Coordinates of C-alpha atoms and ligand atoms in Angstrom, one line a residue:
X1 CA 17.3 -21.9 13.4
X2 CA 20.0 -20.9 11.0
X3 CA 22.6 -22.5 13.0
X4 CA 20.5 -25.6 13.1
X5 CA 20.0 -25.6 9.4
X6 CA 23.7 -25.9 8.8
X7 CA 24.3 -28.5 11.6
X8 CA 23.2 -31.6 9.6
X9 CA 24.6 -34.1 11.8
X10 CA 22.5 -33.0 14.8
X11 CA 20.8 -35.7 16.8
X12 CA 17.1 -35.5 16.8
X13 CA 16.7 -35.5 20.5
X14 CA 19.2 -32.5 20.8
X15 CA 17.4 -30.9 18.1
X16 CA 14.0 -31.2 19.7
X17 CA 15.5 -29.8 23.0
X18 CA 17.1 -26.9 21.0
X19 CA 13.8 -26.1 19.2
X20 CA 12.1 -26.2 22.5
X21 CA 14.7 -23.8 24.2
X22 CA 14.6 -21.4 21.3
X23 CA 10.7 -21.4 21.2
X24 CA 10.7 -20.5 24.9
X25 CA 13.1 -17.6 24.3
X26 CA 10.6 -15.2 23.0
X27 CA 9.7 -14.1 19.4
X28 CA 13.0 -14.7 17.5
X29 CA 12.6 -18.4 17.0
X30 CA 9.1 -18.2 15.7
X31 CA 9.9 -15.5 13.1
X32 CA 12.4 -18.0 11.5
X33 CA 9.6 -20.6 11.1
X34 CA 8.2 -20.9 7.6
X35 CA 4.8 -19.2 7.4
X36 CA 1.5 -21.0 7.7
X37 CA -0.5 -21.4 4.4
X38 CA -3.1 -18.8 3.8
X39 CA -5.7 -17.9 1.3
X40 CA -3.9 -14.7 0.7
X41 CA -1.5 -16.3 -1.5
X42 CA -3.5 -16.2 -4.8
X43 CA -2.9 -19.3 -6.8
X44 CA -2.3 -21.4 -3.7
X45 CA -4.3 -24.4 -3.0
X46 CA -5.5 -22.5 0.1
X47 CA -7.0 -19.8 -2.1
X48 CA -8.6 -22.3 -4.2
X49 CA -10.2 -24.1 -1.3
X50 CA -11.5 -21.1 0.3
X51 CA -12.8 -19.6 -2.9
X52 CA -14.1 -22.7 -4.6
X53 CA -14.3 -26.0 -2.5
X54 CA -15.6 -24.6 0.8
X55 CA -18.5 -22.7 -0.7
X56 CA -19.6 -25.8 -2.6
X57 CA -19.6 -27.8 0.7
X58 CA -21.8 -25.2 2.4
X59 CA -24.1 -25.1 -0.7
X60 CA -24.5 -28.9 -0.4
X61 CA -25.4 -28.7 3.2
X62 CA -28.0 -25.9 2.4
X63 CA -29.4 -28.1 -0.3
X64 CA -29.6 -31.0 1.8
X65 CA -31.8 -29.4 4.4
X66 CA -34.1 -28.1 1.6
X67 CA -34.3 -31.5 0.1
X68 CA -34.9 -33.3 3.4
X69 CA -37.3 -30.9 4.8
X70 CA -40.2 -33.5 4.6
X71 CA -38.3 -36.4 6.0
X72 CA -36.9 -34.2 8.9
X73 CA -40.3 -33.2 9.7
X74 CA -41.5 -36.7 9.9
X75 CA -38.6 -37.9 11.9
X76 CA -38.0 -34.9 14.3
X77 CA -41.4 -33.2 14.3
X78 CA -42.8 -29.9 13.0
X79 CA -40.8 -27.7 15.5
X80 CA -37.5 -29.1 13.8
X81 CA -39.0 -28.5 10.4
X82 CA -39.7 -24.9 11.4
X83 CA -36.1 -24.5 12.4
X84 CA -34.9 -25.3 8.9
X85 CA -35.7 -21.6 7.7
X86 CA -33.6 -20.3 10.5
X87 CA -30.8 -22.9 9.7
X88 CA -30.9 -22.0 6.0
X89 CA -30.5 -18.3 6.9
X90 CA -27.5 -18.9 9.2
X91 CA -25.9 -21.2 6.6
X92 CA -26.5 -18.7 3.9
X93 CA -25.1 -16.0 5.9
X94 CA -21.9 -18.0 6.9
X95 CA -21.3 -18.6 3.0
X96 CA -21.8 -15.0 2.3
X97 CA -19.4 -13.7 4.9
X98 CA -16.8 -16.1 3.6
X99 CA -17.3 -15.2 0.0
X100 CA -17.1 -11.4 0.8
X101 CA -14.1 -12.0 3.0
X102 CA -15.7 -10.6 6.2
X103 CA -14.3 -10.9 9.7
X104 CA -14.7 -14.4 11.5
X105 CA -17.2 -14.0 14.3
X106 CA -16.9 -15.4 17.7
X107 CA -18.8 -18.6 18.4
X108 CA -21.9 -18.8 20.8
X109 CA -23.5 -21.4 22.7
X110 CA -22.8 -23.6 25.7
X111 CA -20.5 -26.2 24.0
X112 CA -17.3 -27.1 26.1
X113 CA -15.0 -25.9 23.3
X114 CA -16.5 -22.4 22.7
X115 CA -14.2 -20.6 25.1
X116 CA -11.1 -22.2 23.5
X117 CA -12.3 -21.2 20.0
X118 CA -13.0 -17.7 21.0
X119 CA -9.6 -17.3 22.6
X120 CA -8.0 -18.6 19.5
X121 CA -9.9 -16.2 17.4
X122 CA -8.7 -13.4 19.6
X123 CA -5.1 -14.7 18.8
X124 CA -5.7 -14.1 15.3
X125 CA -6.3 -10.3 15.5
X126 CA -3.5 -8.4 13.8
X127 CA -2.9 -4.6 14.4
X128 CA -6.3 -4.2 16.0
X129 CA -7.9 -5.9 13.0
X130 CA -10.1 -9.1 13.3
X131 CA -9.1 -12.1 11.2
X132 CA -10.8 -12.5 7.8
X133 CA -11.3 -15.6 5.7
X134 CA -8.6 -15.1 3.1
X135 CA -5.9 -13.7 5.4
X136 CA -6.2 -15.8 8.4
X137 CA -4.3 -19.2 8.4
X138 CA -6.1 -21.7 6.1
X139 CA -6.1 -24.4 8.7
X140 CA -7.8 -22.1 11.0
X141 CA -10.5 -20.8 8.7
X142 CA -11.3 -24.3 7.2
X143 CA -11.7 -25.7 10.8
X144 CA -13.8 -22.6 11.7
X145 CA -16.1 -23.2 8.9
X146 CA -16.9 -26.8 9.9
X147 CA -17.2 -25.6 13.6
X148 CA -19.6 -22.9 12.6
X149 CA -21.9 -25.3 10.8
X150 CA -21.9 -27.5 13.9
X151 CA -22.7 -24.4 15.9
X152 CA -25.8 -23.6 13.8
X153 CA -27.1 -27.2 14.4
X154 CA -26.0 -27.4 17.9
X155 CA -28.0 -24.3 18.8
X156 CA -31.1 -25.3 16.9
X157 CA -32.3 -27.6 19.7
X158 CA -34.2 -30.5 17.9
X159 CA -31.5 -31.2 15.2
X160 CA -28.5 -30.9 17.4
X161 CA -27.4 -34.5 16.5
X162 CA -28.4 -34.5 13.0
X163 CA -25.4 -35.4 10.7
X164 CA -25.6 -33.5 7.6
X165 CA -22.8 -35.5 6.0
X166 CA -24.2 -38.7 7.3
X167 CA -26.0 -39.7 4.0
X168 CA -23.0 -39.2 1.9
X169 CA -20.8 -41.3 4.3
X170 CA -23.4 -44.2 4.2
X171 CA -23.5 -44.0 0.4
X172 CA -19.8 -44.4 0.1
X173 CA -19.9 -47.3 2.4
X174 CA -22.5 -48.9 0.3
X175 CA -20.6 -48.2 -2.9
X176 CA -17.5 -49.8 -1.7
X177 CA -19.1 -52.9 -0.2
X178 CA -17.7 -55.3 -2.8
X179 CA -14.1 -54.0 -2.1
X180 CA -14.8 -54.2 1.5
X181 CA -15.8 -57.8 1.3
X182 CA -12.7 -58.8 -0.6
X183 CA -10.5 -57.2 1.8
X184 CA -12.4 -58.7 4.7
X185 CA -11.9 -62.1 3.2
X186 CA -8.3 -61.4 2.6
X187 CA -7.9 -60.4 6.2
X188 CA -9.6 -63.6 7.6
X189 CA -7.4 -65.8 5.5
X190 CA -4.3 -64.0 6.5
X191 CA -4.9 -64.3 10.3
X192 CA -6.5 -67.7 10.2
X193 CA -3.6 -69.3 11.8
X194 CA -1.1 -66.5 13.0
X195 CA 1.3 -68.9 14.5
X196 CA 2.0 -70.6 11.1
X197 CA 3.0 -67.4 9.5
X198 CA 6.7 -66.9 8.5
X199 CA 8.4 -63.7 9.3
X200 CA 8.3 -62.9 5.6
X201 CA 4.6 -63.6 5.5
X202 CA 4.0 -61.3 8.4
X203 CA 5.9 -58.6 6.8
X204 CA 3.9 -59.0 3.6
X205 CA 0.7 -58.9 5.6
X206 CA 1.7 -55.6 7.2
X207 CA 2.8 -54.2 4.0
X208 CA -0.5 -55.0 2.4
X209 CA -2.7 -53.8 5.2
X210 CA -0.8 -50.6 5.8
X211 CA -0.9 -50.0 2.1
X212 CA -4.7 -50.5 2.2
X213 CA -5.2 -48.2 5.1
X214 CA -3.0 -45.6 3.3
X215 CA -4.8 -45.7 -0.1
X216 CA -8.1 -45.9 1.3
X217 CA -7.5 -42.3 2.2
X218 CA -7.3 -41.4 -1.4
X219 CA -11.0 -40.7 -2.1
X220 CA -12.4 -38.5 0.5
X221 CA -15.6 -36.4 0.3
X222 CA -14.3 -33.1 1.1
X223 CA -12.0 -33.2 -2.1
X224 CA -14.5 -34.6 -4.4
X225 CA -17.1 -32.5 -2.8
X226 CA -19.3 -35.7 -2.7
X227 CA -19.1 -36.8 -6.4
X228 CA -19.3 -40.6 -6.2
X229 CA -16.2 -42.6 -6.0
X230 CA -16.4 -46.3 -5.6
X231 CA -14.0 -49.2 -5.0
X232 CA -14.9 -51.8 -7.5
X233 CA -11.7 -53.5 -8.7
X234 CA -9.9 -55.9 -6.1
X235 CA -8.4 -53.4 -3.7
X236 CA -5.2 -55.5 -3.5
X237 CA -4.7 -55.3 -7.2
X238 CA -5.0 -51.6 -7.1
X239 CA -2.4 -51.5 -4.3
X240 CA 0.2 -52.9 -6.6
X241 CA -0.5 -50.3 -9.2
X242 CA -0.3 -47.5 -6.7
X243 CA 2.9 -48.5 -5.0
X244 CA 5.2 -46.5 -7.2
X245 CA 3.4 -43.4 -6.1
X246 CA 4.5 -43.7 -2.5
X247 CA 7.2 -41.1 -2.3
X248 CA 8.4 -41.7 1.2
X249 CA 8.3 -45.3 2.3
X250 CA 9.5 -45.8 5.9
X251 CA 7.8 -49.2 6.1
X252 CA 11.1 -51.1 6.9
X253 CA 11.5 -48.9 10.1
X254 CA 7.7 -49.3 10.9
X255 CA 8.4 -53.1 10.7
X256 CA 11.3 -52.8 13.0
X257 CA 9.1 -50.9 15.5
X258 CA 6.5 -53.6 15.3
X259 CA 9.0 -56.3 15.8
X260 CA 10.3 -54.7 18.9
X261 CA 6.7 -54.4 20.2
X262 CA 6.1 -58.1 19.6
X263 CA 8.4 -58.8 22.6
X264 CA 6.7 -56.4 24.9
X265 CA 3.7 -56.8 27.1
X266 CA 0.6 -54.5 27.3
X267 CA 1.4 -52.7 24.0
X268 CA -1.1 -50.1 23.1
X269 CA -1.2 -48.9 19.5
X270 CA -3.3 -45.8 18.6
X271 CA -4.8 -44.8 15.2
X272 CA -5.9 -41.1 14.9
X273 CA -8.4 -41.8 12.2
X274 CA -9.7 -39.9 9.3
X275 CA -12.6 -40.9 7.1
X276 CA -15.5 -43.2 7.4
X277 CA -16.5 -45.8 4.8
X278 CA -13.8 -47.8 3.0
X279 CA -11.0 -46.1 4.9
X280 CA -12.6 -46.8 8.3
X281 CA -12.9 -50.4 7.3
X282 CA -9.4 -50.6 6.1
X283 CA -8.2 -49.0 9.3
X284 CA -10.1 -51.5 11.4
X285 CA -8.6 -54.4 9.2
X286 CA -5.0 -53.0 10.1
X287 CA -6.1 -52.9 13.8
X288 CA -7.4 -56.5 13.7
X289 CA -4.0 -57.6 12.2
X290 CA -2.1 -56.0 15.0
X291 CA -4.4 -57.5 17.4
X292 CA -4.7 -61.0 15.9
X293 CA -0.9 -61.3 15.5
X294 CA -0.6 -60.4 19.3
X295 CA 1.5 -57.2 18.8
X296 CA -1.1 -55.0 20.3
X297 CA -3.0 -55.8 23.4
X298 CA -5.1 -52.6 23.1
X299 CA -6.0 -50.3 20.4
X300 CA -7.1 -46.7 21.0
X301 CA -9.0 -45.4 18.0
X302 CA -9.4 -41.7 17.9
X303 CA -12.5 -40.3 16.1
X304 CA -14.4 -37.1 15.8
X305 CA -17.1 -36.1 18.3
X306 CA -19.1 -34.4 15.5
X307 CA -19.4 -34.1 11.7
X308 CA -16.1 -32.8 10.4
X309 CA -14.5 -32.3 7.0
X310 CA -17.4 -34.1 5.4
X311 CA -16.3 -37.7 5.5
X312 CA -14.6 -37.9 8.9
X313 CA -15.6 -40.8 11.2
X314 CA -18.0 -40.0 14.2
X315 CA -19.4 -42.6 16.7
X316 CA -22.6 -42.9 14.7
X317 CA -20.5 -43.9 11.6
X318 CA -18.8 -46.6 13.6
X319 CA -22.2 -48.1 14.8
X320 CA -23.6 -47.8 11.2
X321 CA -20.5 -49.6 9.7
X322 CA -20.8 -52.4 12.2
X323 CA -24.6 -52.8 11.8
X324 CA -24.2 -52.7 8.0
X325 CA -21.4 -55.4 8.2
X326 CA -23.7 -57.6 10.4
X327 CA -26.7 -57.3 8.3
X328 CA -24.8 -57.9 5.0
X329 CA -26.7 -60.9 3.6
X330 CA -24.5 -63.4 1.8
X331 CA -21.3 -61.8 3.3
X332 CA -20.2 -64.2 5.9
X333 CA -16.9 -62.6 6.1
X334 CA -18.3 -59.2 7.1
X335 CA -20.6 -60.8 9.6
X336 CA -17.8 -62.7 11.3
X337 CA -15.5 -59.6 11.3
X338 CA -18.3 -57.4 12.8
X339 CA -18.9 -60.0 15.6
X340 CA -15.3 -60.2 16.3
X341 CA -14.7 -56.3 16.4
X342 CA -17.9 -55.8 18.5
X343 CA -16.2 -58.4 21.0
X344 CA -13.0 -56.3 21.0
X345 CA -15.2 -53.2 21.8
X346 CA -17.1 -55.0 24.6
X347 CA -13.9 -56.4 26.2
X348 CA -12.1 -53.0 25.9
X349 CA -9.4 -54.4 23.8
X350 CA -10.5 -51.6 21.2
X351 CA -11.7 -48.3 22.5
X352 CA -13.1 -45.5 20.3
X353 CA -12.1 -42.2 21.8
X354 CA -13.0 -38.6 21.2
X355 CA -11.6 -35.2 22.2
X356 CA -12.5 -31.7 21.4
X357 CA -8.8 -31.2 20.4
X358 CA -9.3 -33.2 17.2
X359 CA -12.0 -30.7 16.1
X360 CA -10.1 -27.6 17.1
X361 CA -7.8 -25.6 14.7
X362 CA -4.7 -26.3 16.7
X363 CA -1.6 -27.7 15.3
X364 CA -0.4 -30.7 17.2
X365 CA 2.7 -28.8 18.4
X366 CA 0.3 -27.1 20.8
X367 CA -1.3 -30.3 22.2
X368 CA 1.2 -30.6 25.1
X369 CA 0.1 -27.1 26.3
X370 CA -3.6 -26.8 25.2
X371 CA -4.6 -30.4 25.8
X372 CA -2.1 -31.8 28.4
X373 CA -4.4 -34.8 29.3
X374 CA -4.6 -35.9 25.7
X375 CA -0.9 -35.6 25.2
X376 CA -0.2 -37.5 28.4
X377 CA -2.6 -40.2 27.1
X378 CA -0.8 -40.4 23.8
X379 CA 2.5 -40.7 25.6
X380 CA 1.3 -44.0 27.0
X381 CA 1.0 -45.4 23.5
X382 CA 3.8 -47.6 22.0
X383 CA 3.0 -46.3 18.4
X384 CA 0.5 -43.8 16.9
X385 CA -0.6 -44.0 13.5
X386 CA -2.0 -40.6 12.0
X387 CA -4.2 -41.0 9.2
X388 CA -4.9 -38.6 6.4
X389 CA -4.3 -35.1 5.1
X390 CA -5.7 -33.0 7.9
X391 CA -3.8 -34.8 10.6
X392 CA -0.6 -34.4 8.5
X393 CA -1.3 -30.6 8.1
X394 CA -1.8 -30.3 11.9
X395 CA 1.5 -32.4 12.4
X396 CA 3.4 -30.0 10.2
X397 CA 1.6 -26.9 11.8
X398 CA 0.3 -26.4 8.2
X399 CA 3.6 -24.6 7.5
X400 CA 5.3 -24.0 4.2
X401 CA 8.4 -26.1 5.2
X402 CA 11.1 -26.6 2.6
X403 CA 10.2 -30.1 1.3
X404 CA 13.5 -31.6 2.5
X405 CA 13.1 -30.5 6.0
X406 CA 13.3 -33.6 8.2
X407 CA 9.9 -35.0 9.1
X408 CA 10.6 -35.1 12.8
X409 CA 12.0 -31.6 12.8
X410 CA 8.7 -30.2 11.0
X411 CA 6.7 -31.6 14.0
X412 CA 8.0 -28.7 16.2
X413 CA 8.6 -30.8 19.3
X414 CA 5.3 -32.9 19.0
X415 CA 6.6 -36.3 20.0
X416 CA 4.3 -38.2 22.6
X417 CA 5.4 -41.6 21.3
X418 CA 6.8 -43.0 18.0
X419 CA 4.5 -42.0 15.3
X420 CA 3.8 -42.7 11.7
X421 CA 1.9 -40.7 9.1
X422 CA -0.1 -42.4 6.5
X423 CA -1.2 -39.8 4.1
X424 CA -2.3 -39.3 0.4
X425 CA -1.4 -35.9 -0.4
X426 CA -4.2 -33.4 -0.8
X427 CA -2.6 -30.1 0.4
X428 CA 0.5 -28.2 -0.8
X429 CA 2.8 -28.9 1.9
X430 CA 5.3 -31.8 2.8
X431 CA 8.3 -32.5 4.7
X432 CA 10.9 -35.2 4.7
X433 CA 10.9 -35.5 0.9
X434 CA 14.3 -35.8 -0.7
X435 CA 14.8 -34.0 -4.0
X436 CA 15.4 -37.3 -5.9
X437 CA 12.1 -38.6 -4.7
X438 CA 10.3 -35.4 -5.5
X439 CA 11.6 -35.8 -9.0
X440 CA 9.3 -38.7 -9.5
X441 CA 6.4 -36.3 -9.6
X442 CA 7.9 -34.4 -12.6
X443 CA 5.1 -34.0 -15.2
X444 CA 2.3 -34.0 -12.5
X445 CA 1.6 -30.2 -11.8
X446 CA -1.1 -31.3 -9.3
X447 CA 1.2 -33.8 -7.4
X448 CA 0.8 -32.2 -4.0
X449 CA -3.0 -32.0 -4.0
X450 CA -4.5 -34.7 -6.3
X451 CA -4.5 -37.5 -3.7
X452 CA -2.5 -39.5 -6.3
X453 CA 0.8 -39.5 -4.3
X454 CA 1.4 -40.8 -0.9
X455 CA 3.6 -40.9 2.2
X456 CA 4.5 -43.5 4.8
X457 CA 6.6 -41.4 7.2
X458 CA 7.9 -42.4 10.7
X459 CA 9.2 -40.3 13.5
X460 CA 10.8 -42.5 16.2
X461 CA 11.5 -39.7 18.5
X462 CA 13.6 -41.9 20.7
X463 CA 17.3 -41.7 21.5
X464 CA 18.0 -44.2 18.7
X465 CA 16.4 -42.0 16.2
X466 CA 17.7 -43.0 12.8
X467 CA 19.8 -40.5 10.6
X468 CA 17.9 -38.3 8.2
X469 CA 16.0 -36.4 10.7
X470 CA 18.4 -33.4 10.5
X471 CA 16.9 -30.4 9.1
Ligands
NAG501 C1 -32.3 -19.6 2.3 O1 -31.8 -18.3 2.6 C2 -31.4 -17.6 1.6 C3 -30.7 -16.4 2.1 O2 -31.5 -15.8 3.2 C4 -32.7 -17.2 0.7 O3 -32.3 -16.6 -0.5 C5 -33.3 -18.6 0.2 O4 -34.5 -18.4 -0.5 C6 -33.5 -19.5 1.4 N1 -33.9 -20.8 0.9 C7 -35.0 -21.4 1.5 C8 -35.4 -22.8 0.8 O5 -35.7 -21.0 2.4
NAG502 C1 7.8 -50.1 1.2 O1 8.9 -50.8 1.7 C2 8.6 -52.0 2.1 C3 10.0 -52.7 2.8 O2 11.0 -52.3 2.0 C4 8.1 -53.0 1.0 O3 7.8 -54.2 1.5 C5 6.8 -52.3 0.5 O4 6.2 -53.0 -0.6 C6 7.1 -50.9 0.2 N1 5.8 -50.3 -0.1 C7 5.6 -49.4 -1.1 C8 4.1 -48.9 -1.1 O5 6.5 -49.1 -1.8
MG503 MG1 -11.2 -36.6 6.3

């Protein structure tokens, strides 16, 4: 890797090949990669997350079951209500092992991903010692916590499909309904007569809706731990104020990609989604724009199969959002959009898809080997949009890359198709950031984790990859 570091003119395709060759040559290459983030670095955001934010999230789930006891009894029956004691015990135990830095236990149960999780846990043993919360990779332990909560419910029988984050997600949808309506109206106006739009207007529309999809990611519930955040001011006005906080803006190259796709047939664009609520709505507006302007004939929308990182979108959230839009009295724009989107879903123009890989702790560089079918499926996309911080962490392998490392290079060979990351920054890692851009954050000590700064980063991963992808 040292050789590559000095060879700044190296073409990306060659670089990817060399990275691949090095990584197949045994241990040497790996020891040269920057370490993954871990809670063992005191003062790191990983340490703060595991010691402060994660216990709060567990406490809130415990409190929810206590508070909802009667409702759950009414809805799911007395047997389910009886199970709540056991659920409380298991959740409390999980929280206590985390806070006392005890070993991570294997998963149990019949779920399809249990063997994978237990194999990955075994991988984390070091010198005959099992992994513990504050020493194992942060990405691993954080995913593990959400997977263990899921396990506790999964194995409870009656409550296996109960979404313990559902109410919070529904509340934020409700709280942002005014902004949702404004954005929906703006979308309908924009695509009312696609043929009449000038090239400049199309570009402006993409800039607006990419910006909305990006900034809608700012307020997620795992960061605010559920404190209410609403979207009241016009979202498009907010956008203008937020624009100077986009540290990397590859929009021009993204537009060029979209222009190229316009002349192709059977284009499929994928969105690997993040949160429900205002973000899901904004993402679907972007999907609508791509569909209405005839750029994409199909959209694959990748969501989580079960509750994840508090606010992540599940199939139930999609159903709830469409129903909520349809039943919104006095909001004709939302009803119209809900009908149109349901039509796209019925026709297979849009497809929501799930894969256990998205709720695994694996970095995307391991997708080709660990989830080859998913990787092959993504290879058939013409463009993939990765939303949010967790997807970004997985793109970068959650490694502590020097910030100016090329974005493509930090993907460690993950390039199923041209891909763009839309991310507000909520974890202390980044790549592809030039020092003069980083300088803009001077004076904001929390710039990497506050969600106030953002990135629009493209990796074209083709033979025509632009310059700047060198390490
Ligand atoms: C939940 O479990 C914890 C730990 O076992 C216990 O201290 C607490 O009283 C339990 N709460 C309820 C409501 O059962
Ligand atoms: C990013 O760049 C594009 C193209 O130059 C521009 O239209 C857009 O306003 C920029 N967006 C932000 C958020 O700076
Ligand atoms: Mg999320």
